[in-house]
PDB file of C-alpha atoms in Angstrom:
ATOM      1  CA  MET A1323       0.001   0.006   0.000  1.00 59.00           C
ATOM      2  CA  ASN A1324       2.818   2.389   0.951  1.00 67.00           C
ATOM      3  CA  ASP A1325       4.600   1.528  -2.295  1.00 74.00           C
ATOM      4  CA  LYS A1326       1.510   2.482  -4.317  1.00 67.00           C
ATOM      5  CA  ILE A1327       1.241   5.828  -2.497  1.00 69.00           C
ATOM      6  CA  GLN A1328       4.910   6.550  -3.021  1.00 74.00           C
ATOM      7  CA  SER A1329       4.652   5.699  -6.714  1.00 76.00           C
ATOM      8  CA  ILE A1330       1.675   8.064  -7.081  1.00 71.00           C
ATOM      9  CA  LYS A1331       3.653  10.840  -5.364  1.00 68.00           C
ATOM     10  CA  ASP A1332       6.611  10.217  -7.649  1.00 76.00           C
ATOM     11  CA  GLN A1333       4.375  10.350 -10.734  1.00 74.00           C
ATOM     12  CA  PHE A1334       2.818  13.601  -9.516  1.00 65.00           C
ATOM     13  CA  GLN A1335       6.191  15.202  -8.847  1.00 71.00           C
ATOM     14  CA  THR A1336       7.487  14.089 -12.236  1.00 75.00           C
ATOM     15  CA  GLN A1337       4.452  15.518 -14.004  1.00 69.00           C
ATOM     16  CA  TYR A1338       4.699  18.742 -12.022  1.00 66.00           C
ATOM     17  CA  LYS A1339       8.349  19.132 -13.009  1.00 70.00           C
ATOM     18  CA  ARG A1340       7.478  18.585 -16.662  1.00 71.00           C
ATOM     19  CA  THR A1341       4.697  21.179 -16.420  1.00 67.00           C
ATOM     20  CA  CYS A1342       7.034  23.693 -14.759  1.00 65.00           C
ATOM     21  CA  ASN A1343       9.689  23.198 -17.426  1.00 68.00           C
ATOM     22  CA  TYR A1344       7.080  23.609 -20.104  1.00 64.00           C
ATOM     23  CA  LEU A1345       5.798  26.825 -18.574  1.00 59.00           C
ATOM     24  CA  LYS A1346       9.310  28.107 -18.103  1.00 61.00           C
ATOM     25  CA  ASN A1347      10.269  27.508 -21.725  1.00 67.00           C
ATOM     26  CA  ASN A1348       6.916  28.539 -23.242  1.00 62.00           C
ATOM     27  CA  THR A1349       7.113  31.872 -24.999  1.00 65.00           C
ATOM     28  CA  PHE A1350       3.401  32.678 -24.549  1.00 62.00           C
ATOM     29  CA  ILE A1351       3.500  31.967 -20.790  1.00 62.00           C
ATOM     30  CA  ASN A1352       6.636  34.062 -20.383  1.00 65.00           C
ATOM     31  CA  TYR A1353       4.963  36.903 -22.256  1.00 64.00           C
ATOM     32  CA  ILE A1354       1.922  36.772 -19.968  1.00 62.00           C
ATOM     33  CA  ASN A1355       4.209  36.616 -16.910  1.00 62.00           C
ATOM     34  CA  SER A1356       6.223  39.659 -17.956  1.00 64.00           C
ATOM     35  CA  ASN A1357       3.481  41.786 -19.499  1.00 61.00           C
ATOM     36  CA  ILE A1358       0.332  40.923 -17.504  1.00 58.00           C
ATOM     37  CA  TYR A1359       1.167  39.099 -14.290  1.00 58.00           C
ATOM     38  CA  LYS A1360       4.027  41.194 -12.902  1.00 56.00           C
ATOM     39  CA  PRO A1361       2.865  44.720 -13.850  1.00 58.00           C
ATOM     40  CA  TYR A1362      -0.854  44.233 -13.130  1.00 52.00           C
ATOM     41  CA  LEU A1363      -1.968  41.105 -11.310  1.00 55.00           C
ATOM     42  CA  TYR A1364       0.871  40.812  -8.818  1.00 54.00           C
ATOM     43  CA  SER A1365       0.835  44.528  -8.013  1.00 54.00           C
ATOM     44  CA  PHE A1366      -2.942  44.341  -7.492  1.00 51.00           C
ATOM     45  CA  TYR A1367      -2.493  41.301  -5.247  1.00 52.00           C
ATOM     46  CA  SER A1368       0.235  43.075  -3.243  1.00 53.00           C
ATOM     47  CA  LYS A1369      -1.902  46.173  -2.676  1.00 50.00           C
ATOM     48  CA  GLN A1370      -5.289  44.574  -2.025  1.00 49.00           C
ATOM     49  CA  VAL A1371      -4.409  41.610   0.214  1.00 49.00           C
ATOM     50  CA  HIS A1372      -3.853  42.378   3.899  1.00 48.00           C
ATOM     51  CA  PRO A1373      -0.176  42.001   4.880  1.00 55.00           C
ATOM     52  CA  TYR A1374      -1.025  39.380   7.550  1.00 48.00           C
ATOM     53  CA  TYR A1375      -2.946  37.205   5.071  1.00 49.00           C
ATOM     54  CA  LYS A1376      -0.359  37.838   2.371  1.00 53.00           C
ATOM     55  CA  GLU A1377       2.438  36.637   4.649  1.00 56.00           C
ATOM     56  CA  TYR A1378       0.335  33.647   5.746  1.00 54.00           C
ATOM     57  CA  ILE A1379      -0.438  32.675   2.162  1.00 56.00           C
ATOM     58  CA  GLU A1380       3.175  33.034   1.020  1.00 58.00           C
ATOM     59  CA  ASN A1381       4.425  31.006   3.960  1.00 63.00           C
ATOM     60  CA  LYS A1382       1.946  28.198   3.306  1.00 63.00           C
ATOM     61  CA  ILE A1383       2.095  28.355  -0.508  1.00 65.00           C
ATOM     62  CA  PRO A1384       5.337  29.006  -2.370  1.00 70.00           C
ATOM     63  CA  PRO A1385       5.293  32.179  -4.496  1.00 68.00           C
ATOM     64  CA  LYS A1386       6.069  30.049  -7.538  1.00 73.00           C
ATOM     65  CA  TYR A1387       2.784  28.151  -7.115  1.00 74.00           C
ATOM     66  CA  ILE A1388       0.898  31.458  -6.711  1.00 70.00           C
ATOM     67  CA  ARG A1389       2.481  32.781  -9.890  1.00 75.00           C
ATOM     68  CA  ASP A1390       1.682  29.653 -11.870  1.00 78.00           C
ATOM     69  CA  PHE A1391      -1.906  29.590 -10.599  1.00 77.00           C
ATOM     70  CA  THR A1392      -2.400  33.259 -11.399  1.00 77.00           C
ATOM     71  CA  ILE A1393      -1.078  32.829 -14.948  1.00 80.00           C
ATOM     72  CA  ALA A1394      -3.287  29.786 -15.536  1.00 83.00           C
ATOM     73  CA  SER A1395      -6.428  31.410 -14.122  1.00 83.00           C
ATOM     74  CA  SER A1396      -5.885  34.685 -16.030  1.00 82.00           C
ATOM     75  CA  THR A1397      -5.293  32.689 -19.238  1.00 86.00           C
ATOM     76  CA  LEU A1398      -8.549  30.739 -18.712  1.00 88.00           C
ATOM     77  CA  LEU A1399     -10.378  34.019 -17.985  1.00 88.00           C
ATOM     78  CA  LEU A1400      -9.099  35.585 -21.201  1.00 88.00           C
ATOM     79  CA  TYR A1401     -10.043  32.434 -23.141  1.00 90.00           C
ATOM     80  CA  PHE A1402     -13.645  32.296 -21.900  1.00 91.00           C
ATOM     81  CA  ALA A1403     -14.005  36.066 -22.404  1.00 91.00           C
ATOM     82  CA  GLY A1404     -12.814  35.608 -25.965  1.00 90.00           C
ATOM     83  CA  VAL A1405     -15.233  32.759 -26.605  1.00 90.00           C
ATOM     84  CA  ARG A1406     -18.119  34.809 -25.268  1.00 88.00           C
ATOM     85  CA  LEU A1407     -17.082  37.808 -27.378  1.00 90.00           C
ATOM     86  CA  TYR A1408     -16.950  35.640 -30.484  1.00 90.00           C
ATOM     87  CA  LYS A1409     -20.361  34.066 -29.863  1.00 86.00           C
ATOM     88  CA  ARG A1410     -22.041  37.387 -29.115  1.00 86.00           C
ATOM     89  CA  GLY A1411     -20.197  39.679 -31.511  1.00 87.00           C
ATOM     90  CA  PHE A1412     -18.882  37.680 -34.466  1.00 89.00           C
ATOM     91  CA  LYS A1413     -20.799  34.422 -34.818  1.00 90.00           C
ATOM     92  CA  ARG A1414     -23.723  34.443 -37.215  1.00 91.00           C
ATOM     93  CA  ILE A1415     -26.888  32.446 -36.465  1.00 93.00           C
ATOM     94  CA  HIS A1416     -27.734  30.553 -39.639  1.00 92.00           C
ATOM     95  CA  THR A1417     -31.021  28.767 -38.804  1.00 94.00           C
ATOM     96  CA  ASN A1418     -33.547  28.337 -36.003  1.00 95.00           C
ATOM     97  CA  ASN A1419     -31.708  25.214 -34.865  1.00 95.00           C
ATOM     98  CA  ASP A1420     -28.682  27.387 -33.966  1.00 94.00           C
ATOM     99  CA  ILE A1421     -30.730  29.395 -31.473  1.00 95.00           C
ATOM    100  CA  LEU A1422     -30.243  28.158 -27.910  1.00 93.00           C
ATOM    101  CA  GLU A1423     -33.020  27.939 -25.343  1.00 94.00           C
ATOM    102  CA  ASN A1424     -31.045  30.371 -23.188  1.00 93.00           C
ATOM    103  CA  ASP A1425     -31.310  32.949 -26.030  1.00 94.00           C
ATOM    104  CA  PHE A1426     -35.095  32.868 -25.600  1.00 96.00           C
ATOM    105  CA  LYS A1427     -34.776  32.944 -21.855  1.00 95.00           C
ATOM    106  CA  ILE A1428     -32.732  36.150 -21.869  1.00 94.00           C
ATOM    107  CA  GLN A1429     -34.750  37.513 -24.837  1.00 96.00           C
ATOM    108  CA  ARG A1430     -31.655  38.057 -26.926  1.00 94.00           C
ATOM    109  CA  LYS A1431     -31.639  40.898 -29.452  1.00 95.00           C
ATOM    110  CA  LEU A1432     -30.756  40.100 -33.062  1.00 95.00           C
ATOM    111  CA  LYS A1433     -30.263  42.353 -36.057  1.00 93.00           C
ATOM    112  CA  GLY A1434     -30.384  41.514 -39.720  1.00 92.00           C
ATOM    113  CA  LYS A1435     -32.171  41.919 -43.022  1.00 92.00           C
ATOM    114  CA  ALA A1436     -35.640  40.640 -43.998  1.00 93.00           C
ATOM    115  CA  ILE A1437     -34.904  38.462 -47.033  1.00 90.00           C
ATOM    116  CA  HIS A1438     -38.219  36.757 -47.759  1.00 92.00           C
ATOM    117  CA  VAL A1439     -41.812  37.060 -46.583  1.00 93.00           C
ATOM    118  CA  GLY A1440     -43.541  33.675 -46.686  1.00 87.00           C
ATOM    119  CA  ASP A1441     -46.889  34.480 -45.077  1.00 89.00           C
ATOM    120  CA  SER A1442     -48.839  37.417 -43.762  1.00 91.00           C
ATOM    121  CA  ASP A1443     -47.338  37.168 -40.237  1.00 92.00           C
ATOM    122  CA  ASN A1444     -43.876  35.625 -40.679  1.00 94.00           C
ATOM    123  CA  PHE A1445     -40.692  36.190 -42.671  1.00 95.00           C
ATOM    124  CA  ARG A1446     -37.117  35.056 -43.098  1.00 95.00           C
ATOM    125  CA  LEU A1447     -34.256  36.953 -41.398  1.00 94.00           C
ATOM    126  CA  LEU A1448     -30.611  36.961 -42.516  1.00 92.00           C
ATOM    127  CA  HIS A1449     -28.786  37.511 -39.209  1.00 93.00           C
ATOM    128  CA  TYR A1450     -25.949  40.021 -38.958  1.00 91.00           C
ATOM    129  CA  PRO A1451     -23.493  39.625 -36.045  1.00 90.00           C
ATOM    130  CA  PRO A1452     -23.339  42.903 -34.042  1.00 86.00           C
ATOM    131  CA  LEU A1453     -19.644  43.599 -34.545  1.00 86.00           C
ATOM    132  CA  LEU A1454     -19.781  42.664 -38.227  1.00 83.00           C
ATOM    133  CA  GLY A1455     -22.972  44.601 -39.042  1.00 79.00           C
ATOM    134  CA  PRO A1456     -21.283  47.316 -41.144  1.00 79.00           C
ATOM    135  CA  TYR A1457     -19.377  44.698 -43.161  1.00 78.00           C
ATOM    136  CA  TYR A1458     -22.558  42.707 -43.965  1.00 75.00           C
ATOM    137  CA  THR A1459     -24.472  45.945 -44.657  1.00 72.00           C
ATOM    138  CA  LEU A1460     -21.985  47.583 -46.970  1.00 71.00           C
ATOM    139  CA  PHE A1461     -19.860  44.879 -48.559  1.00 64.00           C
ATOM    140  CA  LYS A1462     -21.440  41.450 -48.138  1.00 65.00           C
ATOM    141  CA  ASN A1463     -23.488  40.129 -51.003  1.00 62.00           C
ATOM    142  CA  ASN A1464     -26.881  39.075 -49.653  1.00 65.00           C
ATOM    143  CA  LYS A1465     -27.515  36.544 -52.386  1.00 68.00           C
ATOM    144  CA  LEU A1466     -27.873  33.190 -50.598  1.00 71.00           C
ATOM    145  CA  LYS A1467     -25.682  30.331 -51.696  1.00 71.00           C
ATOM    146  CA  LYS A1468     -27.911  27.752 -50.011  1.00 78.00           C
ATOM    147  CA  LYS A1469     -31.643  27.300 -49.387  1.00 83.00           C
ATOM    148  CA  LEU A1470     -33.616  29.732 -47.245  1.00 84.00           C
ATOM    149  CA  SER A1471     -34.068  27.053 -44.570  1.00 84.00           C
ATOM    150  CA  GLU A1472     -30.253  26.642 -44.362  1.00 89.00           C
ATOM    151  CA  GLU A1473     -29.216  30.309 -44.223  1.00 90.00           C
ATOM    152  CA  THR A1474     -32.036  32.250 -42.567  1.00 94.00           C
ATOM    153  CA  ILE A1475     -34.062  32.375 -39.351  1.00 96.00           C
ATOM    154  CA  HIS A1476     -37.834  31.814 -39.631  1.00 96.00           C
ATOM    155  CA  ILE A1477     -39.474  34.678 -37.652  1.00 97.00           C
ATOM    156  CA  ARG A1478     -43.106  34.710 -36.428  1.00 96.00           C
ATOM    157  CA  LEU A1479     -44.522  38.111 -35.429  1.00 97.00           C
ATOM    158  CA  ALA A1480     -45.432  38.143 -31.746  1.00 96.00           C
ATOM    159  CA  GLY A1481     -48.835  39.122 -30.388  1.00 95.00           C
ATOM    160  CA  ILE A1482     -50.807  39.121 -33.639  1.00 95.00           C
ATOM    161  CA  ASP A1483     -52.577  36.777 -36.031  1.00 92.00           C
ATOM    162  CA  ALA A1484     -52.894  37.931 -39.660  1.00 91.00           C
ATOM    163  CA  PRO A1485     -55.327  36.688 -42.354  1.00 89.00           C
ATOM    164  CA  GLU A1486     -54.369  33.319 -43.719  1.00 85.00           C
ATOM    165  CA  CYS A1487     -53.123  32.835 -47.278  1.00 85.00           C
ATOM    166  CA  ALA A1488     -53.885  29.809 -49.418  1.00 80.00           C
ATOM    167  CA  HIS A1489     -51.649  26.826 -48.597  1.00 73.00           C
ATOM    168  CA  PHE A1490     -51.772  23.039 -48.217  1.00 68.00           C
ATOM    169  CA  GLY A1491     -54.649  22.892 -50.730  1.00 70.00           C
ATOM    170  CA  GLN A1492     -56.902  25.101 -48.594  1.00 75.00           C
ATOM    171  CA  PRO A1493     -58.270  28.444 -49.766  1.00 76.00           C
ATOM    172  CA  GLY A1494     -57.014  31.547 -48.063  1.00 77.00           C
ATOM    173  CA  GLN A1495     -58.936  34.357 -46.440  1.00 81.00           C
ATOM    174  CA  PRO A1496     -60.106  37.162 -48.771  1.00 80.00           C
ATOM    175  CA  TYR A1497     -57.664  39.682 -47.279  1.00 85.00           C
ATOM    176  CA  GLY A1498     -54.712  37.336 -46.838  1.00 87.00           C
ATOM    177  CA  GLU A1499     -52.986  38.046 -50.145  1.00 90.00           C
ATOM    178  CA  VAL A1500     -53.417  41.785 -49.636  1.00 91.00           C
ATOM    179  CA  VAL A1501     -51.631  41.675 -46.272  1.00 93.00           C
ATOM    180  CA  LEU A1502     -48.929  39.385 -47.718  1.00 94.00           C
ATOM    181  CA  ALA A1503     -48.250  41.847 -50.584  1.00 94.00           C
ATOM    182  CA  TRP A1504     -48.167  44.783 -48.160  1.00 95.00           C
ATOM    183  CA  LEU A1505     -45.802  43.041 -45.713  1.00 95.00           C
ATOM    184  CA  THR A1506     -43.497  41.981 -48.583  1.00 95.00           C
ATOM    185  CA  LYS A1507     -43.223  45.563 -49.793  1.00 94.00           C
ATOM    186  CA  PHE A1508     -42.905  46.986 -46.264  1.00 95.00           C
ATOM    187  CA  LEU A1509     -40.085  44.636 -45.256  1.00 93.00           C
ATOM    188  CA  SER A1510     -38.368  44.337 -48.643  1.00 86.00           C
ATOM    189  CA  ASN A1511     -34.591  44.280 -47.871  1.00 79.00           C
ATOM    190  CA  ASN A1512     -35.186  46.299 -44.711  1.00 88.00           C
ATOM    191  CA  HIS A1513     -32.909  46.065 -41.723  1.00 91.00           C
ATOM    192  CA  VAL A1514     -34.879  44.875 -38.699  1.00 95.00           C
ATOM    193  CA  THR A1515     -34.267  44.310 -34.980  1.00 95.00           C
ATOM    194  CA  VAL A1516     -35.933  41.337 -33.282  1.00 97.00           C
ATOM    195  CA  TYR A1517     -36.145  40.115 -29.679  1.00 97.00           C
ATOM    196  CA  LEU A1518     -36.355  36.365 -29.255  1.00 97.00           C
ATOM    197  CA  LEU A1519     -39.346  35.552 -27.068  1.00 97.00           C
ATOM    198  CA  LYS A1520     -40.151  31.850 -27.551  1.00 96.00           C
ATOM    199  CA  ARG A1521     -40.001  28.923 -29.963  1.00 95.00           C
ATOM    200  CA  ASP A1522     -43.379  27.800 -31.330  1.00 93.00           C
ATOM    201  CA  GLN A1523     -44.598  24.339 -32.320  1.00 91.00           C
ATOM    202  CA  TYR A1524     -43.255  24.773 -35.879  1.00 91.00           C
ATOM    203  CA  ASN A1525     -39.723  25.642 -34.622  1.00 94.00           C
ATOM    204  CA  ARG A1526     -40.205  29.277 -35.625  1.00 95.00           C
ATOM    205  CA  ALA A1527     -38.804  32.064 -33.461  1.00 97.00           C
ATOM    206  CA  VAL A1528     -41.666  34.171 -32.070  1.00 97.00           C
ATOM    207  CA  CYS A1529     -40.255  37.708 -31.849  1.00 97.00           C
ATOM    208  CA  SER A1530     -41.208  41.290 -31.333  1.00 97.00           C
ATOM    209  CA  VAL A1531     -39.994  43.001 -34.525  1.00 97.00           C
ATOM    210  CA  TYR A1532     -38.852  46.592 -34.945  1.00 97.00           C
ATOM    211  CA  VAL A1533     -38.237  48.529 -38.185  1.00 95.00           C
ATOM    212  CA  ARG A1534     -36.863  52.004 -38.883  1.00 91.00           C
ATOM    213  CA  LYS A1535     -38.657  54.181 -41.444  1.00 90.00           C
ATOM    214  CA  TRP A1536     -37.881  57.736 -42.494  1.00 87.00           C
ATOM    215  CA  TRP A1537     -41.478  58.879 -41.874  1.00 85.00           C
ATOM    216  CA  TYR A1538     -41.450  57.479 -38.330  1.00 87.00           C
ATOM    217  CA  TYR A1539     -39.583  60.095 -36.260  1.00 82.00           C
ATOM    218  CA  PHE A1540     -36.961  60.366 -39.049  1.00 80.00           C
ATOM    219  CA  TYR A1541     -35.292  57.019 -38.128  1.00 78.00           C
ATOM    220  CA  LEU A1542     -34.860  58.174 -34.506  1.00 85.00           C
ATOM    221  CA  LYS A1543     -37.297  55.580 -33.169  1.00 88.00           C
ATOM    222  CA  GLN A1544     -38.072  52.053 -34.167  1.00 93.00           C
ATOM    223  CA  LEU A1545     -41.569  51.008 -35.267  1.00 94.00           C
ATOM    224  CA  ASN A1546     -43.148  47.982 -33.624  1.00 96.00           C
ATOM    225  CA  LEU A1547     -44.382  45.974 -36.610  1.00 96.00           C
ATOM    226  CA  SER A1548     -47.088  44.051 -34.733  1.00 96.00           C
ATOM    227  CA  GLU A1549     -48.493  47.261 -33.297  1.00 96.00           C
ATOM    228  CA  TYR A1550     -48.485  48.924 -36.695  1.00 96.00           C
ATOM    229  CA  MET A1551     -50.303  46.050 -38.387  1.00 96.00           C
ATOM    230  CA  LEU A1552     -53.018  46.142 -35.735  1.00 96.00           C
ATOM    231  CA  LYS A1553     -53.491  49.874 -36.267  1.00 95.00           C
ATOM    232  CA  LYS A1554     -53.858  49.365 -40.030  1.00 94.00           C
ATOM    233  CA  GLY A1555     -56.415  46.554 -39.543  1.00 92.00           C
ATOM    234  CA  TYR A1556     -54.091  43.956 -41.046  1.00 93.00           C
ATOM    235  CA  ALA A1557     -54.128  41.607 -38.054  1.00 93.00           C
ATOM    236  CA  VAL A1558     -55.909  40.701 -34.835  1.00 93.00           C
ATOM    237  CA  CYS A1559     -54.578  40.329 -31.333  1.00 95.00           C
ATOM    238  CA  TYR A1560     -53.390  36.763 -30.802  1.00 93.00           C
ATOM    239  CA  GLU A1561     -55.046  34.959 -27.891  1.00 89.00           C
ATOM    240  CA  GLY A1562     -54.232  31.361 -27.172  1.00 83.00           C
ATOM    241  CA  GLU A1563     -51.739  28.940 -25.798  1.00 83.00           C
ATOM    242  CA  GLY A1564     -48.265  30.402 -25.321  1.00 85.00           C
ATOM    243  CA  GLU A1565     -49.349  33.954 -26.087  1.00 92.00           C
ATOM    244  CA  VAL A1566     -46.565  36.516 -25.872  1.00 95.00           C
ATOM    245  CA  TYR A1567     -46.620  40.137 -27.028  1.00 96.00           C
ATOM    246  CA  ILE A1568     -43.476  42.066 -26.142  1.00 96.00           C
ATOM    247  CA  GLU A1569     -40.031  41.650 -24.635  1.00 95.00           C
ATOM    248  CA  GLY A1570     -39.870  42.233 -20.903  1.00 94.00           C
ATOM    249  CA  SER A1571     -41.724  41.039 -17.807  1.00 93.00           C
ATOM    250  CA  LYS A1572     -45.095  39.270 -17.529  1.00 93.00           C
ATOM    251  CA  GLU A1573     -46.694  42.487 -16.246  1.00 95.00           C
ATOM    252  CA  ARG A1574     -45.535  44.311 -19.375  1.00 95.00           C
ATOM    253  CA  ASN A1575     -46.934  41.532 -21.550  1.00 95.00           C
ATOM    254  CA  SER A1576     -50.329  41.699 -19.857  1.00 94.00           C
ATOM    255  CA  LYS A1577     -50.433  45.461 -20.404  1.00 95.00           C
ATOM    256  CA  TYR A1578     -49.500  45.061 -24.082  1.00 96.00           C
ATOM    257  CA  LYS A1579     -52.220  42.423 -24.501  1.00 95.00           C
ATOM    258  CA  GLU A1580     -54.816  44.967 -23.382  1.00 96.00           C
ATOM    259  CA  TYR A1581     -53.191  47.584 -25.604  1.00 96.00           C
ATOM    260  CA  PHE A1582     -53.249  45.301 -28.637  1.00 96.00           C
ATOM    261  CA  LYS A1583     -56.921  44.476 -28.012  1.00 95.00           C
ATOM    262  CA  ARG A1584     -57.740  48.212 -27.941  1.00 96.00           C
ATOM    263  CA  LEU A1585     -55.895  48.718 -31.229  1.00 96.00           C
ATOM    264  CA  GLU A1586     -57.842  45.854 -32.801  1.00 94.00           C
ATOM    265  CA  ASP A1587     -61.166  47.284 -31.572  1.00 94.00           C
ATOM    266  CA  LYS A1588     -60.278  50.733 -32.968  1.00 95.00           C
ATOM    267  CA  ALA A1589     -59.408  49.320 -36.377  1.00 93.00           C
ATOM    268  CA  LYS A1590     -62.576  47.251 -36.378  1.00 91.00           C
ATOM    269  CA  SER A1591     -64.801  50.224 -35.497  1.00 92.00           C
ATOM    270  CA  ALA A1592     -63.066  52.359 -38.131  1.00 92.00           C
ATOM    271  CA  LYS A1593     -63.424  49.504 -40.664  1.00 90.00           C
ATOM    272  CA  LYS A1594     -59.780  49.540 -41.605  1.00 91.00           C
ATOM    273  CA  GLY A1595     -58.021  46.826 -43.568  1.00 88.00           C
ATOM    274  CA  MET A1596     -59.568  43.396 -43.152  1.00 86.00           C
ATOM    275  CA  TRP A1597     -62.564  44.900 -41.350  1.00 87.00           C
ATOM    276  CA  ALA A1598     -63.630  47.057 -44.338  1.00 85.00           C
ATOM    277  CA  LYS A1599     -66.198  44.507 -45.504  1.00 73.00           C
ATOM    278  CA  LYS A1600     -68.318  42.069 -43.530  1.00 58.00           C
ATOM    279  CA  SER A1601     -67.427  39.280 -45.934  1.00 48.00           C
ATOM    280  CA  THR A1602     -63.774  39.578 -44.914  1.00 53.00           C
ATOM    281  CA  SER A1603     -64.283  40.164 -41.209  1.00 60.00           C
ATOM    282  CA  GLU A1604     -63.727  36.561 -40.126  1.00 69.00           C
ATOM    283  CA  SER A1605     -60.779  36.423 -37.736  1.00 73.00           C
ATOM    284  CA  PRO A1606     -57.857  34.091 -38.558  1.00 78.00           C
ATOM    285  CA  LYS A1607     -58.626  32.060 -35.438  1.00 76.00           C
ATOM    286  CA  ASP A1608     -62.222  31.430 -36.553  1.00 78.00           C
ATOM    287  CA  TYR A1609     -61.032  30.691 -40.089  1.00 79.00           C
ATOM    288  CA  LYS A1610     -58.552  28.059 -38.818  1.00 74.00           C
ATOM    289  CA  ARG A1611     -61.250  26.464 -36.678  1.00 78.00           C
ATOM    290  CA  ARG A1612     -63.656  26.363 -39.613  1.00 78.00           C
ATOM    291  CA  MET A1613     -61.014  24.887 -41.972  1.00 75.00           C
ATOM    292  CA  LYS A1614     -60.091  22.282 -39.354  1.00 74.00           C
ATOM    293  CA  GLY A1615     -63.698  21.272 -39.025  1.00 68.00           C
ATOM    294  CA  THR A1616     -64.107  21.083 -42.819  1.00 68.00           C
ATOM    295  CA  THR A1617     -60.990  18.944 -43.168  1.00 58.00           C
ATOM    296  CA  SER A1618     -62.040  16.528 -40.421  1.00 52.00           C
ATOM    297  CA  SER A1619     -65.565  16.146 -41.827  1.00 51.00           C
ATOM    298  CA  SER A1620     -64.268  15.478 -45.342  1.00 50.00           C
ATOM    299  CA  THR A1621     -61.848  12.905 -43.959  1.00 47.00           C
ATOM    300  CA  ASN A1622     -64.700  11.154 -42.121  1.00 46.00           C
ATOM    301  CA  ASN A1623     -66.861  11.122 -45.262  1.00 48.00           C
ATOM    302  CA  THR A1624     -63.987   9.637 -47.295  1.00 44.00           C
ATOM    303  CA  ALA A1625     -63.408   6.961 -44.661  1.00 41.00           C
ATOM    304  CA  SER A1626     -67.128   6.019 -44.520  1.00 44.00           C
ATOM    305  CA  ALA A1627     -67.339   5.846 -48.323  1.00 44.00           C
TER     306      ALA A1627
END
């Protein structure tokens, strides 16, 4: 038993000597020691630590160990800071699968360009890293080399439900194509800011979306797209499972829900947009429910036949 313990000690001492020799002969470590540790870290340690504790520490732990530990810890600190800076400032998010759950938890802000509008309440975003925004804006060619699903983030507007367009063999709502054409023109190659709020059942990123327009405070303020569509009568306030309206706390979301409902009621009373005619006044929620009932009944009739 004693022989095993002694052999372990010998192995540890041998490995420690190898590590010390490596650190001593390593150019990068010597650079950190001479340019970071001695002028900054050691001087800070000497000034901040009480002389009694400093003497106690140096008596118990050799200064060489303290130096090596300080160099290693400062190197790790610089490494993790660099990784975080790269992820937040230089790394581009290609698809929805690249978005982490923590990004939704902290309601991370993303900036980019609206590349394609697929429906009346969602679009595709080409993400620009914050520290590379000017490069992507001025010099980068925005023509995609891959499919939209492989290069862009699928964004769903938060807090609203717009008229449905025709898809999956089902007819669309009468005002769906009008809203789609308007949203396509409104967002065409526009730079937008989004706040990640949640991931929906279709793996889309539900976001509050902001756009700058010259006629809206001369670019000084950003326009909330969901709010603007409600004012124009192009959407209704979304109410249902997982409803979310704005970035921020739950109290702010509840206030914005009431605010969005008031905007919807004002547009309805003024007969704006989709509320201009009674034939087009069916809400998207009622339309989906009606289409679902029609599909299920036709399936039952086919099965019985």
